[in-house]
């Protein structure tokens, strides 16, 4: 008998495994590489929505938990995954500068928005109206984290590199049975894969396809994230990530020419230097109609739980929400209504 089966090893799965391990729980994790959202994510943590200059939901609380969480993972996995990196917002006009200053006076934004504008001196960047600097930002190397954590679980014999077959799960009074495994609970952290899950597919997880380009631009030379209608994230060795697109209809992980053209067009208005496209990737973000996570216990099977819907800001949300789910499962602590799947309990389960 183990304590928990975890299905899925994206950011949500890793964070929940950390909660379980911290409490000395025995676990088995199933991961089949079918979901790519954590792998292809830009990995930014940024407390400000830069399109409208508004605070990210629960940004203060999330950063307070997230930064020590990733620092502890760096020590545990003996690898560097957190890079402190400023985010610079390109202003398209004087009006946007004025909006920035207005936003910087608001209590929830004042500590994040620098009121000293940054004059652009880089000829490769098109920013005649200067840049605004966001503080307390950075980037998590999500691909590197997932690889290192998988190796960690493999070394402890906790990982099963295979697809979870729902029809082989049986639910007993005191435990769930899957193949030769008996567990007190099972938690599904499958991202968009939840659409194939017969227990939780009723939840309104829409999924938003995102595509990124990787470019090599030897003369660009920026050491910050540049944000306009797209973002540019430096990866080192003159390589930059360009993203991201939002497609609400295509649910495949296949990169498309249409998205590539969109990114190239937007990039052309941001930089004016030569570059080469060296890679193009896609993944489905687990997004929800109300932009809040999907967390909680199945309405009919209390040994089944879900942790999903972290959306476009998974790097910030992932360390916080699993703590809430763990306390809910272990100590019957109330989940916040805004993340509890009970808010959709009228749907057909």
Short mmCIF file of N, CA and C in Angstrom, two decimals, residues 87-92 118-132 215 217-234 240 266-275:
data_model
loop_
_atom_site.label_atom_id
_atom_site.label_comp_id
_atom_site.label_asym_id
_atom_site.label_seq_id
_atom_site.Cartn_x
_atom_site.Cartn_y
_atom_site.Cartn_z
N UNK A 87 12.21 42.23 -16.65
CA UNK A 87 11.30 42.29 -17.79
C UNK A 87 11.15 43.76 -18.18
N UNK A 88 11.37 44.06 -19.45
CA UNK A 88 11.23 45.42 -19.98
C UNK A 88 10.03 45.48 -20.91
N UNK A 89 9.11 46.37 -20.59
CA UNK A 89 7.91 46.57 -21.44
C UNK A 89 8.18 47.72 -22.41
N UNK A 90 8.09 47.41 -23.70
CA UNK A 90 8.26 48.44 -24.73
C UNK A 90 6.98 49.28 -24.82
N UNK A 91 7.14 50.58 -24.78
CA UNK A 91 5.99 51.47 -24.93
C UNK A 91 5.81 51.82 -26.41
N UNK A 92 4.57 51.71 -26.87
CA UNK A 92 4.27 52.01 -28.28
C UNK A 92 3.97 53.48 -28.50
N UNK A 118 13.45 53.50 -18.86
CA UNK A 118 14.74 53.08 -19.40
C UNK A 118 14.83 53.53 -20.85
N UNK A 119 15.78 54.38 -21.14
CA UNK A 119 15.98 54.85 -22.51
C UNK A 119 16.67 53.75 -23.31
N UNK A 120 16.10 53.38 -24.43
CA UNK A 120 16.70 52.33 -25.26
C UNK A 120 17.89 52.87 -26.04
N UNK A 121 19.03 52.20 -25.88
CA UNK A 121 20.23 52.59 -26.63
C UNK A 121 20.69 51.48 -27.57
N UNK A 122 19.90 50.43 -27.66
CA UNK A 122 20.26 49.29 -28.50
C UNK A 122 19.67 49.49 -29.90
N UNK A 123 20.52 49.64 -30.89
CA UNK A 123 20.06 49.91 -32.25
C UNK A 123 19.27 48.74 -32.83
N UNK A 124 19.44 47.56 -32.28
CA UNK A 124 18.72 46.39 -32.80
C UNK A 124 17.29 46.32 -32.26
N UNK A 125 16.97 47.14 -31.24
CA UNK A 125 15.64 47.15 -30.64
C UNK A 125 14.90 48.40 -31.07
N UNK A 126 13.68 48.24 -31.53
CA UNK A 126 12.85 49.37 -31.95
C UNK A 126 11.98 49.80 -30.77
N UNK A 127 12.45 50.80 -30.03
CA UNK A 127 11.72 51.27 -28.85
C UNK A 127 11.91 52.77 -28.67
N UNK A 128 11.35 53.58 -29.58
CA UNK A 128 11.55 55.03 -29.52
C UNK A 128 10.89 55.71 -28.32
N UNK A 129 9.93 55.04 -27.69
CA UNK A 129 9.23 55.64 -26.54
C UNK A 129 9.70 55.05 -25.21
N UNK A 130 10.89 54.48 -25.21
CA UNK A 130 11.53 53.96 -24.01
C UNK A 130 10.90 52.64 -23.53
N UNK A 131 11.40 52.19 -22.37
CA UNK A 131 11.00 50.90 -21.81
C UNK A 131 10.63 51.09 -20.35
N UNK A 132 9.70 50.27 -19.88
CA UNK A 132 9.37 50.25 -18.45
C UNK A 132 9.87 48.96 -17.83
N UNK A 215 15.15 31.74 -31.91
CA UNK A 215 15.92 32.41 -32.96
C UNK A 215 17.36 32.62 -32.50
N UNK A 217 20.18 35.43 -32.93
CA UNK A 217 20.34 36.82 -33.36
C UNK A 217 21.63 37.37 -32.77
N UNK A 218 22.76 37.18 -33.46
CA UNK A 218 24.08 37.54 -32.90
C UNK A 218 24.25 39.02 -32.57
N UNK A 219 23.52 39.91 -33.24
CA UNK A 219 23.73 41.34 -32.98
C UNK A 219 22.68 41.94 -32.04
N UNK A 220 21.75 41.13 -31.54
CA UNK A 220 20.68 41.67 -30.69
C UNK A 220 21.21 42.07 -29.31
N UNK A 221 21.91 41.17 -28.66
CA UNK A 221 22.63 41.47 -27.41
C UNK A 221 21.75 42.13 -26.34
N UNK A 222 20.69 41.46 -25.93
CA UNK A 222 19.92 41.94 -24.78
C UNK A 222 20.01 40.91 -23.65
N UNK A 223 20.06 41.42 -22.43
CA UNK A 223 20.17 40.55 -21.26
C UNK A 223 18.95 40.73 -20.35
N UNK A 224 17.82 40.98 -20.97
CA UNK A 224 16.55 41.13 -20.25
C UNK A 224 15.44 40.57 -21.13
N UNK A 225 14.28 40.34 -20.53
CA UNK A 225 13.11 39.94 -21.30
C UNK A 225 12.49 41.18 -21.91
N UNK A 226 12.29 41.17 -23.20
CA UNK A 226 11.68 42.30 -23.90
C UNK A 226 10.24 41.94 -24.24
N UNK A 227 9.30 42.77 -23.77
CA UNK A 227 7.87 42.46 -23.94
C UNK A 227 7.18 43.55 -24.73
N UNK A 228 6.49 43.11 -25.77
CA UNK A 228 5.61 44.00 -26.55
C UNK A 228 4.40 43.15 -26.90
N UNK A 229 4.05 43.05 -28.19
CA UNK A 229 2.97 42.13 -28.57
C UNK A 229 3.45 40.69 -28.51
N UNK A 230 4.77 40.49 -28.48
CA UNK A 230 5.39 39.19 -28.17
C UNK A 230 6.45 39.43 -27.11
N UNK A 231 6.97 38.35 -26.54
CA UNK A 231 8.10 38.51 -25.65
C UNK A 231 9.34 37.88 -26.27
N UNK A 232 10.49 38.41 -25.90
CA UNK A 232 11.79 37.87 -26.29
C UNK A 232 12.54 37.52 -25.01
N UNK A 233 12.93 36.26 -24.88
CA UNK A 233 13.63 35.82 -23.67
C UNK A 233 15.02 35.32 -24.06
N UNK A 234 16.08 35.93 -23.54
CA UNK A 234 17.43 35.46 -23.87
C UNK A 234 17.72 34.08 -23.27
N UNK A 240 17.33 33.30 -28.54
CA UNK A 240 16.20 33.92 -27.84
C UNK A 240 14.92 33.14 -28.13
N UNK A 266 5.04 40.04 -35.78
CA UNK A 266 5.11 40.83 -34.55
C UNK A 266 6.56 41.12 -34.17
N UNK A 267 7.43 40.17 -34.42
CA UNK A 267 8.84 40.36 -34.10
C UNK A 267 9.46 41.47 -34.95
N UNK A 268 8.99 41.58 -36.18
CA UNK A 268 9.54 42.58 -37.10
C UNK A 268 9.28 44.01 -36.62
N UNK A 269 8.28 44.17 -35.75
CA UNK A 269 7.97 45.50 -35.21
C UNK A 269 8.71 45.77 -33.91
N UNK A 270 9.46 44.79 -33.45
CA UNK A 270 10.14 44.90 -32.17
C UNK A 270 11.66 45.00 -32.32
N UNK A 271 12.20 44.24 -33.25
CA UNK A 271 13.65 44.30 -33.48
C UNK A 271 13.93 44.54 -34.97
N UNK A 272 15.09 45.08 -35.26
CA UNK A 272 15.45 45.34 -36.65
C UNK A 272 16.86 44.85 -36.96
N UNK A 273 17.12 43.62 -36.56
CA UNK A 273 18.41 43.01 -36.84
C UNK A 273 18.19 41.66 -37.53
N UNK A 274 19.23 41.12 -38.09
CA UNK A 274 19.16 39.82 -38.75
C UNK A 274 19.04 38.71 -37.70
N UNK A 275 18.25 37.69 -38.02
CA UNK A 275 18.15 36.54 -37.13
C UNK A 275 17.81 35.30 -37.95
#
